[in-house]
Amino acid sequence: MKSFSPLLKISLERVNNKLLIISPYFPPSNAADMHRVRMSLPYFTEFGWEVTVVTVDPAYSEMAKDDLLLENIPENITVVTVRALNSKWTSKLGLGSLALRSLPYYLKAVNKLLTAGTYQLIYFSTTQFPVCILGAYWKRKFGIPYIIDMQDPWHSDYYRDKPKDQRPPKYWLSHRMHKYLEPKAMRQADGLISVSGGYIADLKKRYENLKDVPASTITFGAFPPDLETSLRHETQFETLLAGGFINIVYIGRGGMDMHKALTSVFVALKNGLDNEPECFRKLRLNFIGTSYARSGGCTILPLAQKIGVDKNVIEMPKRISYYHTLLTLKQADAILIPGSDDEKYTASKIYPYLLNPKPLLAVFNKNSSAVSVLKECAEDAHVVTFSNNEGPPVHEIYMVLRNWANGQLTPVTITPAFEKYSARNLTREQVNVFNAVLQRKESFSFGSKK
């Protein structure tokens, strides 16, 4: 694929292995689950891996497109596109997911690639999990090991005891389908990568064969060229933040699982508006891009209305482009990151947030990995935690908001530890898992020959 601004000049003499990446979403599709691959591509060659990405032609994707995402794709990457069934027809059968629609085309295209070329490893990096079931077939047919990247849980009982209005669309069907499909992929998997150690622990409990496979918890990384891209194209983007306020910004998905964190934030804001109205009226909390669905509704504003702070809370559920996100964060006066009530949840968005340091308030389950990362990497960040039984302390949040309203907007200081979470270093960690899988395969092959 052509690179508009090559990031690295790398000697191909170091390339020893060929990696086949399965990522149904890929630039220019603006999907959250393709960013790990996108940010890693400039560094794979440096660490000895030549990459081919197999993705679905963006014409078959309903995801918003952002051509700027193509700018930082290195020119030495081979990208193969496959077709998918038309969603207008398959959605009538309840099969609207891109993974299911592209499954037969993936099978045909990758069979052709594996027959013609020599690949050492297949890497599924996607939340379109049903496509992962093809890994077991390709392993059996071609003898190639595969790794699955768990950016979210695949089969999960998290929503089983939740009220119907808090469950995802088509939950009944998707829950049963994932329960059936996940074992078909996991029982033959040769390695795991995940953004959360909790996801790996759950899978190793569920599947005996995974207990000894190479596995590593690797978050998404910080990729400085993205910030440079957003600044180069600053004039292309609409300003979303109203003047005359202290704008506190969150950009990312919403959902009922964030209500525990946000309830305390909104109660603190309500107390401030009641007790110090002149001070707290300056604050505006902006929640942007909270729905992944094209016609998705608000999930944050109804909570603000219930608590009585909706005049100071703005929710724009429509997703914005990745670079629009980075630019809007730059324009913010302060950043708010609410966490899920699920302790396994980790907010990978914290890394791009820290590329442009701002005053920061994060409200997370105390067991979330994001807590330790923020404390390690961002001095002066306000990290407020809650437990499964108790909500976040309202007074602590109140004092942060009060200080911000009074103009005490101290940006976080990024520590040297943040380098551990650079895209380059986290690509190295992925490659360590790749190499461990190959070494394990070689040791088994040697043992069988004996």
Short mmCIF file of C-alpha atoms in Angstrom, two decimals:
data_model
loop_
_atom_site.label_atom_id
_atom_site.label_comp_id
_atom_site.label_asym_id
_atom_site.label_seq_id
_atom_site.Cartn_x
_atom_site.Cartn_y
_atom_site.Cartn_z
CA MET A 1 0.00 0.00 0.00
CA LYS A 2 1.26 3.45 -0.84
CA SER A 3 2.53 5.47 2.09
CA PHE A 4 1.90 9.20 2.05
CA SER A 5 4.46 9.92 4.77
CA PRO A 6 6.83 6.96 5.34
CA LEU A 7 7.73 6.70 9.02
CA LEU A 8 10.69 4.37 8.83
CA LYS A 9 13.42 3.34 6.42
CA ILE A 10 14.07 -0.24 7.39
CA SER A 11 16.50 -2.75 5.91
CA LEU A 12 14.61 -5.74 4.64
CA GLU A 13 17.67 -7.90 5.36
CA ARG A 14 16.40 -8.39 8.92
CA VAL A 15 13.07 -9.87 7.82
CA ASN A 16 12.97 -13.58 8.66
CA ASN A 17 9.30 -14.44 9.09
CA LYS A 18 6.07 -13.76 7.27
CA LEU A 19 2.98 -12.76 9.25
CA LEU A 20 -0.59 -12.92 7.95
CA ILE A 21 -2.86 -10.49 9.82
CA ILE A 22 -6.63 -10.94 9.71
CA SER A 23 -8.28 -7.58 10.39
CA PRO A 24 -11.75 -7.13 8.82
CA TYR A 25 -11.59 -3.40 9.52
CA PHE A 26 -8.61 -1.44 8.22
CA PRO A 27 -8.02 2.14 7.07
CA PRO A 28 -9.84 4.06 5.78
CA SER A 29 -12.56 2.43 7.93
CA ASN A 30 -12.62 4.31 11.23
CA ALA A 31 -13.07 1.34 13.57
CA ALA A 32 -11.61 1.15 17.06
CA ASP A 33 -10.42 -2.44 16.72
CA MET A 34 -8.04 -1.84 13.80
CA HIS A 35 -5.81 0.65 15.62
CA ARG A 36 -3.52 -1.96 17.16
CA VAL A 37 -2.62 -3.25 13.71
CA ARG A 38 -2.41 0.23 12.20
CA MET A 39 -0.06 1.53 14.90
CA SER A 40 2.11 -1.59 14.79
CA LEU A 41 2.66 -1.75 11.04
CA PRO A 42 5.55 0.75 10.93
CA TYR A 43 7.58 -1.43 13.34
CA PHE A 44 6.99 -5.09 12.41
CA THR A 45 9.74 -5.12 9.79
CA GLU A 46 12.23 -3.70 12.28
CA PHE A 47 11.56 -6.69 14.53
CA GLY A 48 11.94 -9.29 11.80
CA TRP A 49 8.44 -9.81 10.42
CA GLU A 50 7.14 -9.15 6.93
CA VAL A 51 3.42 -8.45 7.02
CA THR A 52 0.41 -9.11 4.82
CA VAL A 53 -2.94 -7.75 6.01
CA VAL A 54 -6.17 -9.34 4.81
CA THR A 55 -9.12 -7.03 5.29
CA VAL A 56 -12.62 -6.49 3.98
CA ASP A 57 -12.99 -4.03 1.13
CA PRO A 58 -14.24 -0.83 2.84
CA ALA A 59 -17.07 -0.65 0.30
CA TYR A 60 -18.73 -3.51 2.23
CA SER A 61 -18.30 -1.82 5.61
CA GLU A 62 -20.87 0.52 7.12
CA MET A 63 -18.18 2.04 9.34
CA ALA A 64 -17.37 5.72 8.76
CA LYS A 65 -14.35 6.31 6.53
CA ASP A 66 -11.35 8.51 7.26
CA ASP A 67 -8.79 8.73 4.48
CA LEU A 68 -6.26 10.38 6.79
CA LEU A 69 -5.81 7.00 8.48
CA LEU A 70 -3.95 5.90 5.37
CA GLU A 71 -1.21 8.48 5.82
CA ASN A 72 0.88 6.51 8.30
CA ILE A 73 0.63 3.09 6.63
CA PRO A 74 4.18 2.07 5.53
CA GLU A 75 4.74 1.42 1.85
CA ASN A 76 6.19 -2.06 2.38
CA ILE A 77 2.90 -3.49 3.70
CA THR A 78 0.87 -5.79 1.44
CA VAL A 79 -2.88 -5.35 1.86
CA VAL A 80 -5.30 -7.89 0.38
CA THR A 81 -9.01 -7.05 0.33
CA VAL A 82 -11.91 -9.48 0.30
CA ARG A 83 -15.59 -9.04 -0.41
CA ALA A 84 -18.55 -9.50 1.92
CA LEU A 85 -22.23 -10.27 1.55
CA ASN A 86 -24.54 -7.27 1.29
CA SER A 87 -25.71 -6.24 4.76
CA LYS A 88 -29.08 -5.11 3.39
CA TRP A 89 -29.93 -8.77 2.84
CA THR A 90 -28.09 -10.52 5.65
CA SER A 91 -29.34 -8.15 8.37
CA LYS A 92 -32.86 -9.40 7.69
CA LEU A 93 -31.64 -12.78 8.90
CA GLY A 94 -29.94 -11.28 11.94
CA LEU A 95 -26.48 -11.72 10.38
CA GLY A 96 -25.36 -8.15 9.91
CA SER A 97 -21.85 -8.43 11.38
CA LEU A 98 -18.94 -7.89 9.03
CA ALA A 99 -17.25 -11.08 10.26
CA LEU A 100 -20.15 -13.32 9.28
CA ARG A 101 -20.72 -11.54 5.97
CA SER A 102 -17.07 -11.87 4.96
CA LEU A 103 -16.44 -15.42 6.22
CA PRO A 104 -16.71 -17.31 2.88
CA TYR A 105 -14.57 -14.71 1.10
CA TYR A 106 -11.89 -14.85 3.79
CA LEU A 107 -11.81 -18.63 3.45
CA LYS A 108 -11.24 -18.48 -0.31
CA ALA A 109 -8.70 -15.62 -0.33
CA VAL A 110 -6.55 -16.88 2.54
CA ASN A 111 -6.56 -20.44 1.18
CA LYS A 112 -5.07 -18.99 -2.00
CA LEU A 113 -2.45 -16.97 -0.08
CA LEU A 114 -1.39 -19.89 2.11
CA THR A 115 -1.16 -22.22 -0.88
CA ALA A 116 1.01 -19.80 -2.85
CA GLY A 117 3.25 -18.44 -0.07
CA THR A 118 5.08 -19.40 3.07
CA TYR A 119 3.69 -17.82 6.22
CA GLN A 120 4.91 -18.71 9.69
CA LEU A 121 1.99 -17.30 11.67
CA ILE A 122 -1.60 -16.05 11.42
CA TYR A 123 -2.62 -13.18 13.71
CA PHE A 124 -6.32 -12.38 14.28
CA SER A 125 -6.53 -8.81 15.58
CA THR A 126 -10.18 -7.78 15.58
CA THR A 127 -13.36 -7.67 17.62
CA GLN A 128 -15.15 -9.25 14.66
CA PHE A 129 -14.52 -12.52 16.45
CA PRO A 130 -16.47 -15.05 14.33
CA VAL A 131 -13.79 -14.81 11.62
CA CYS A 132 -11.37 -16.39 14.13
CA ILE A 133 -13.01 -19.81 13.68
CA LEU A 134 -11.12 -20.06 10.39
CA GLY A 135 -7.84 -20.28 12.32
CA ALA A 136 -8.45 -23.88 13.32
CA TYR A 137 -9.22 -24.83 9.71
CA TRP A 138 -6.08 -23.16 8.34
CA LYS A 139 -3.97 -24.72 11.08
CA ARG A 140 -5.29 -28.17 10.20
CA LYS A 141 -4.94 -27.69 6.43
CA PHE A 142 -1.61 -25.80 6.29
CA GLY A 143 0.00 -26.49 9.65
CA ILE A 144 0.27 -22.79 10.50
CA PRO A 145 -0.21 -21.68 14.13
CA TYR A 146 -2.43 -18.74 14.98
CA ILE A 147 -2.78 -16.11 17.70
CA ILE A 148 -5.98 -14.34 18.74
CA ASP A 149 -5.95 -10.75 20.00
CA MET A 150 -8.70 -10.24 22.60
CA GLN A 151 -9.50 -6.53 22.53
CA ASP A 152 -12.90 -7.24 24.11
CA PRO A 153 -14.48 -10.36 25.59
CA TRP A 154 -15.88 -12.69 22.94
CA HIS A 155 -18.33 -14.88 24.84
CA SER A 156 -19.26 -13.16 28.10
CA ASP A 157 -21.99 -13.44 30.72
CA TYR A 158 -21.55 -9.79 31.76
CA TYR A 159 -24.98 -8.73 30.45
CA ARG A 160 -26.86 -11.89 31.43
CA ASP A 161 -28.22 -10.46 34.69
CA LYS A 162 -28.65 -6.92 33.34
CA PRO A 163 -32.07 -5.42 32.54
CA LYS A 164 -33.16 -5.81 28.94
CA ASP A 165 -32.74 -2.10 28.18
CA GLN A 166 -29.07 -2.29 29.22
CA ARG A 167 -28.18 -5.18 26.92
CA PRO A 168 -26.66 -4.74 23.45
CA PRO A 169 -28.95 -5.06 20.41
CA LYS A 170 -29.76 -8.66 19.42
CA TYR A 171 -28.22 -9.88 22.68
CA TRP A 172 -30.17 -13.17 22.76
CA LEU A 173 -28.87 -14.24 19.36
CA SER A 174 -25.32 -12.93 19.69
CA HIS A 175 -24.81 -14.43 23.16
CA ARG A 176 -25.75 -17.90 21.95
CA MET A 177 -23.76 -17.61 18.73
CA HIS A 178 -20.60 -16.49 20.57
CA LYS A 179 -20.99 -19.28 23.11
CA TYR A 180 -21.02 -21.76 20.23
CA LEU A 181 -18.26 -20.21 18.10
CA GLU A 182 -15.68 -19.23 20.71
CA PRO A 183 -14.64 -22.83 21.58
CA LYS A 184 -14.10 -23.65 17.90
CA ALA A 185 -11.40 -20.97 17.72
CA MET A 186 -9.93 -21.19 21.21
CA ARG A 187 -9.40 -24.95 21.43
CA GLN A 188 -6.78 -24.80 18.67
CA ALA A 189 -5.27 -21.36 19.35
CA ASP A 190 -1.49 -21.23 19.80
CA GLY A 191 -1.24 -17.91 21.60
CA LEU A 192 -3.21 -15.05 23.11
CA ILE A 193 -2.73 -11.30 23.24
CA SER A 194 -5.18 -9.12 25.13
CA VAL A 195 -5.69 -5.58 26.35
CA SER A 196 -6.76 -7.02 29.72
CA GLY A 197 -5.16 -9.71 31.83
CA GLY A 198 -8.64 -10.59 33.05
CA TYR A 199 -9.71 -11.69 29.58
CA ILE A 200 -6.72 -14.04 29.32
CA ALA A 201 -7.36 -15.45 32.80
CA ASP A 202 -10.99 -16.19 31.93
CA LEU A 203 -10.03 -17.98 28.71
CA LYS A 204 -7.35 -20.07 30.40
CA LYS A 205 -9.90 -21.20 32.98
CA ARG A 206 -12.39 -22.02 30.26
CA TYR A 207 -10.05 -23.92 27.90
CA GLU A 208 -7.53 -26.43 29.19
CA ASN A 209 -5.37 -26.22 26.05
CA LEU A 210 -4.69 -22.49 26.61
CA LYS A 211 -3.05 -22.90 30.01
CA ASP A 212 0.44 -23.31 28.56
CA VAL A 213 0.28 -21.27 25.35
CA PRO A 214 2.25 -18.00 25.11
CA ALA A 215 0.04 -15.15 26.28
CA SER A 216 0.61 -11.50 27.05
CA THR A 217 -1.39 -8.49 28.18
CA ILE A 218 -0.58 -5.70 25.72
CA THR A 219 -2.58 -2.50 25.55
CA PHE A 220 -2.85 -0.22 22.55
CA GLY A 221 0.10 2.14 22.27
CA ALA A 222 0.77 5.84 21.92
CA PHE A 223 1.63 6.76 18.34
CA PRO A 224 3.04 10.33 18.09
CA PRO A 225 2.74 10.56 14.26
CA ASP A 226 -1.05 10.58 14.73
CA LEU A 227 -0.91 13.87 16.65
CA GLU A 228 1.28 15.35 13.91
CA THR A 229 -1.27 14.25 11.29
CA SER A 230 -4.16 15.85 13.17
CA LEU A 231 -2.30 19.16 13.43
CA ARG A 232 -1.38 19.14 9.72
CA HIS A 233 -5.07 18.89 8.82
CA GLU A 234 -6.47 21.08 11.60
CA THR A 235 -8.44 23.35 9.27
CA GLN A 236 -10.47 20.40 7.91
CA PHE A 237 -12.28 19.80 11.19
CA GLU A 238 -15.29 21.52 12.72
CA THR A 239 -14.82 22.94 16.22
CA LEU A 240 -17.18 21.05 18.53
CA LEU A 241 -16.56 22.91 21.78
CA ALA A 242 -18.51 26.07 22.59
CA GLY A 243 -16.62 29.18 23.63
CA GLY A 244 -17.12 30.89 26.99
CA PHE A 245 -16.92 27.68 29.05
CA ILE A 246 -14.30 25.53 30.69
CA ASN A 247 -14.74 22.54 28.41
CA ILE A 248 -14.18 19.14 29.99
CA VAL A 249 -14.11 16.48 27.28
CA TYR A 250 -14.60 12.74 26.99
CA ILE A 251 -14.51 11.09 23.56
CA GLY A 252 -15.36 7.42 23.29
CA ARG A 253 -18.13 4.93 23.71
CA GLY A 254 -20.83 5.46 26.29
CA GLY A 255 -23.01 2.84 27.92
CA MET A 256 -24.80 1.89 31.10
CA ASP A 257 -21.66 0.27 32.49
CA MET A 258 -20.16 3.77 32.87
CA HIS A 259 -23.07 5.09 34.92
CA LYS A 260 -21.51 4.13 38.24
CA ALA A 261 -18.49 6.32 37.53
CA LEU A 262 -20.54 9.14 36.02
CA THR A 263 -23.18 9.22 38.73
CA SER A 264 -20.61 10.49 41.21
CA VAL A 265 -19.28 12.99 38.65
CA PHE A 266 -22.76 14.38 38.01
CA VAL A 267 -23.68 14.42 41.72
CA ALA A 268 -20.48 16.37 42.42
CA LEU A 269 -21.40 18.79 39.62
CA LYS A 270 -24.95 19.13 41.02
CA ASN A 271 -23.62 19.90 44.50
CA GLY A 272 -21.38 22.55 42.99
CA LEU A 273 -24.19 24.13 40.98
CA ASP A 274 -26.36 24.24 44.10
CA ASN A 275 -23.72 25.54 46.52
CA GLU A 276 -21.39 27.62 44.28
CA PRO A 277 -23.41 28.36 41.15
CA GLU A 278 -21.27 31.25 39.87
CA CYS A 279 -18.22 29.01 39.96
CA PHE A 280 -19.64 25.73 38.65
CA ARG A 281 -21.74 27.29 35.86
CA LYS A 282 -18.49 27.81 33.98
CA LEU A 283 -18.10 24.06 33.50
CA ARG A 284 -19.38 22.20 30.46
CA LEU A 285 -18.93 18.44 30.25
CA ASN A 286 -18.80 17.24 26.64
CA PHE A 287 -19.36 13.56 25.78
CA ILE A 288 -18.60 12.93 22.11
CA GLY A 289 -18.86 9.84 19.90
CA THR A 290 -20.63 7.76 22.55
CA SER A 291 -22.50 5.46 20.15
CA TYR A 292 -20.98 3.05 17.63
CA ALA A 293 -24.37 2.59 15.97
CA ARG A 294 -25.15 4.85 13.03
CA SER A 295 -28.51 5.84 14.57
CA GLY A 296 -27.44 5.36 18.17
CA GLY A 297 -29.08 7.37 20.91
CA CYS A 298 -27.74 9.05 24.01
CA THR A 299 -26.65 6.94 26.99
CA ILE A 300 -25.04 9.70 29.09
CA LEU A 301 -27.45 12.63 28.82
CA PRO A 302 -30.42 10.75 30.36
CA LEU A 303 -28.34 10.21 33.51
CA ALA A 304 -27.43 13.91 33.59
CA GLN A 305 -31.11 14.79 33.22
CA LYS A 306 -32.05 12.47 36.08
CA ILE A 307 -29.51 14.12 38.38
CA GLY A 308 -30.40 17.62 37.17
CA VAL A 309 -27.18 18.75 35.50
CA ASP A 310 -28.19 18.44 31.85
CA LYS A 311 -27.72 22.18 31.24
CA ASN A 312 -24.01 21.65 31.82
CA VAL A 313 -23.72 18.33 29.99
CA ILE A 314 -23.56 17.91 26.22
CA GLU A 315 -23.75 14.50 24.55
CA MET A 316 -22.98 14.11 20.84
CA PRO A 317 -23.47 10.37 20.22
CA LYS A 318 -22.33 10.43 16.60
CA ARG A 319 -18.75 9.19 16.22
CA ILE A 320 -16.14 11.56 14.89
CA SER A 321 -12.99 10.68 13.00
CA TYR A 322 -9.86 9.59 14.84
CA TYR A 323 -7.92 12.74 13.94
CA HIS A 324 -10.90 14.95 14.76
CA THR A 325 -10.81 13.24 18.15
CA LEU A 326 -7.14 14.07 18.72
CA LEU A 327 -7.67 17.68 17.67
CA THR A 328 -10.73 18.09 19.91
CA LEU A 329 -8.75 16.72 22.86
CA LYS A 330 -6.09 19.34 22.10
CA GLN A 331 -8.76 22.05 22.18
CA ALA A 332 -10.21 20.84 25.50
CA ASP A 333 -9.48 22.62 28.77
CA ALA A 334 -9.52 19.33 30.69
CA ILE A 335 -10.09 15.63 30.09
CA LEU A 336 -12.52 13.25 31.81
CA ILE A 337 -12.17 9.47 31.42
CA PRO A 338 -15.01 7.48 33.02
CA GLY A 339 -14.38 3.75 33.39
CA SER A 340 -16.67 0.75 33.26
CA ASP A 341 -18.05 -0.98 36.33
CA ASP A 342 -16.45 -4.13 34.85
CA GLU A 343 -13.08 -4.45 36.58
CA LYS A 344 -11.59 -6.21 33.53
CA TYR A 345 -12.19 -3.14 31.37
CA THR A 346 -9.14 -1.14 30.35
CA ALA A 347 -9.37 2.15 28.48
CA SER A 348 -6.83 1.98 25.67
CA LYS A 349 -7.84 5.53 24.78
CA ILE A 350 -5.73 6.84 27.68
CA TYR A 351 -2.56 6.59 25.59
CA PRO A 352 -3.54 8.95 22.76
CA TYR A 353 -5.06 11.20 25.44
CA LEU A 354 -1.66 11.51 27.07
CA LEU A 355 0.09 12.47 23.83
CA ASN A 356 -1.16 16.00 24.42
CA PRO A 357 -1.08 16.46 28.21
CA LYS A 358 -4.10 18.16 29.78
CA PRO A 359 -5.63 18.35 33.27
CA LEU A 360 -7.09 14.87 33.72
CA LEU A 361 -9.77 13.27 35.89
CA ALA A 362 -10.12 9.48 35.55
CA VAL A 363 -12.80 7.50 37.41
CA PHE A 364 -12.17 3.75 37.29
CA ASN A 365 -12.90 0.51 39.06
CA LYS A 366 -9.98 0.15 41.48
CA ASN A 367 -9.03 -3.19 39.89
CA SER A 368 -8.79 -1.81 36.34
CA SER A 369 -5.29 -1.90 34.87
CA ALA A 370 -5.80 1.71 33.77
CA VAL A 371 -5.39 2.87 37.37
CA SER A 372 -1.79 1.72 37.74
CA VAL A 373 -0.88 2.91 34.24
CA LEU A 374 -2.14 6.44 34.92
CA LYS A 375 -0.42 6.64 38.29
CA GLU A 376 2.81 5.42 36.72
CA CYS A 377 2.79 7.60 33.61
CA ALA A 378 0.90 10.81 34.41
CA GLU A 379 1.93 12.87 37.42
CA ASP A 380 -0.79 15.25 38.70
CA ALA A 381 -3.56 13.15 37.14
CA HIS A 382 -6.60 12.87 39.39
CA VAL A 383 -7.35 9.14 39.54
CA VAL A 384 -10.50 8.39 41.53
CA THR A 385 -11.47 4.77 42.10
CA PHE A 386 -14.52 2.80 43.15
CA SER A 387 -15.17 -0.78 44.19
CA ASN A 388 -17.80 -3.28 43.16
CA ASN A 389 -19.77 -2.35 46.29
CA GLU A 390 -19.17 1.39 46.62
CA GLY A 391 -19.22 4.25 44.16
CA PRO A 392 -16.50 6.86 43.66
CA PRO A 393 -16.12 9.45 46.45
CA VAL A 394 -18.18 12.47 45.42
CA HIS A 395 -16.24 14.99 47.52
CA GLU A 396 -12.93 14.14 45.86
CA ILE A 397 -14.47 14.70 42.42
CA TYR A 398 -16.16 17.89 43.68
CA MET A 399 -12.80 19.38 44.66
CA VAL A 400 -11.27 18.58 41.26
CA LEU A 401 -14.19 20.22 39.43
CA ARG A 402 -14.10 23.21 41.80
CA ASN A 403 -10.42 23.78 41.14
CA TRP A 404 -10.94 23.54 37.39
CA ALA A 405 -13.86 25.98 37.56
CA ASN A 406 -11.56 28.42 39.38
CA GLY A 407 -8.99 28.19 36.62
CA GLN A 408 -6.56 25.83 38.37
CA LEU A 409 -5.95 23.77 35.25
CA THR A 410 -2.68 21.97 35.84
CA PRO A 411 -1.82 19.61 32.98
CA VAL A 412 -0.47 16.18 33.79
CA THR A 413 3.27 15.62 33.56
CA ILE A 414 4.22 12.62 31.44
CA THR A 415 6.89 10.45 33.10
CA PRO A 416 9.65 8.45 31.37
CA ALA A 417 7.62 5.31 32.14
CA PHE A 418 5.23 6.32 29.36
CA GLU A 419 7.79 5.07 26.81
CA LYS A 420 6.82 1.51 27.79
CA TYR A 421 3.45 2.18 26.19
CA SER A 422 4.75 3.57 22.91
CA ALA A 423 3.45 1.80 19.80
CA ARG A 424 6.99 0.74 18.91
CA ASN A 425 7.65 -0.90 22.28
CA LEU A 426 4.26 -2.62 22.34
CA THR A 427 4.88 -3.94 18.83
CA ARG A 428 8.08 -5.48 20.20
CA GLU A 429 5.97 -7.17 22.91
CA GLN A 430 3.62 -8.60 20.28
CA VAL A 431 6.60 -9.94 18.36
CA ASN A 432 7.89 -11.59 21.53
CA VAL A 433 4.63 -13.57 21.63
CA PHE A 434 4.95 -14.42 17.92
CA ASN A 435 8.47 -15.74 18.47
CA ALA A 436 7.43 -17.72 21.53
CA VAL A 437 4.67 -19.42 19.52
CA LEU A 438 7.13 -20.40 16.81
CA GLN A 439 9.67 -21.68 19.35
CA ARG A 440 6.94 -23.74 20.99
CA LYS A 441 5.93 -25.17 17.63
CA GLU A 442 9.57 -26.04 16.85
CA SER A 443 10.05 -27.75 20.19
CA PHE A 444 6.94 -29.88 19.64
CA SER A 445 8.07 -30.74 16.11
CA PHE A 446 11.53 -31.73 17.38
CA GLY A 447 10.00 -33.82 20.13
CA SER A 448 7.70 -35.65 17.73
CA LYS A 449 10.64 -36.48 15.44
CA LYS A 450 12.45 -38.04 18.36
#
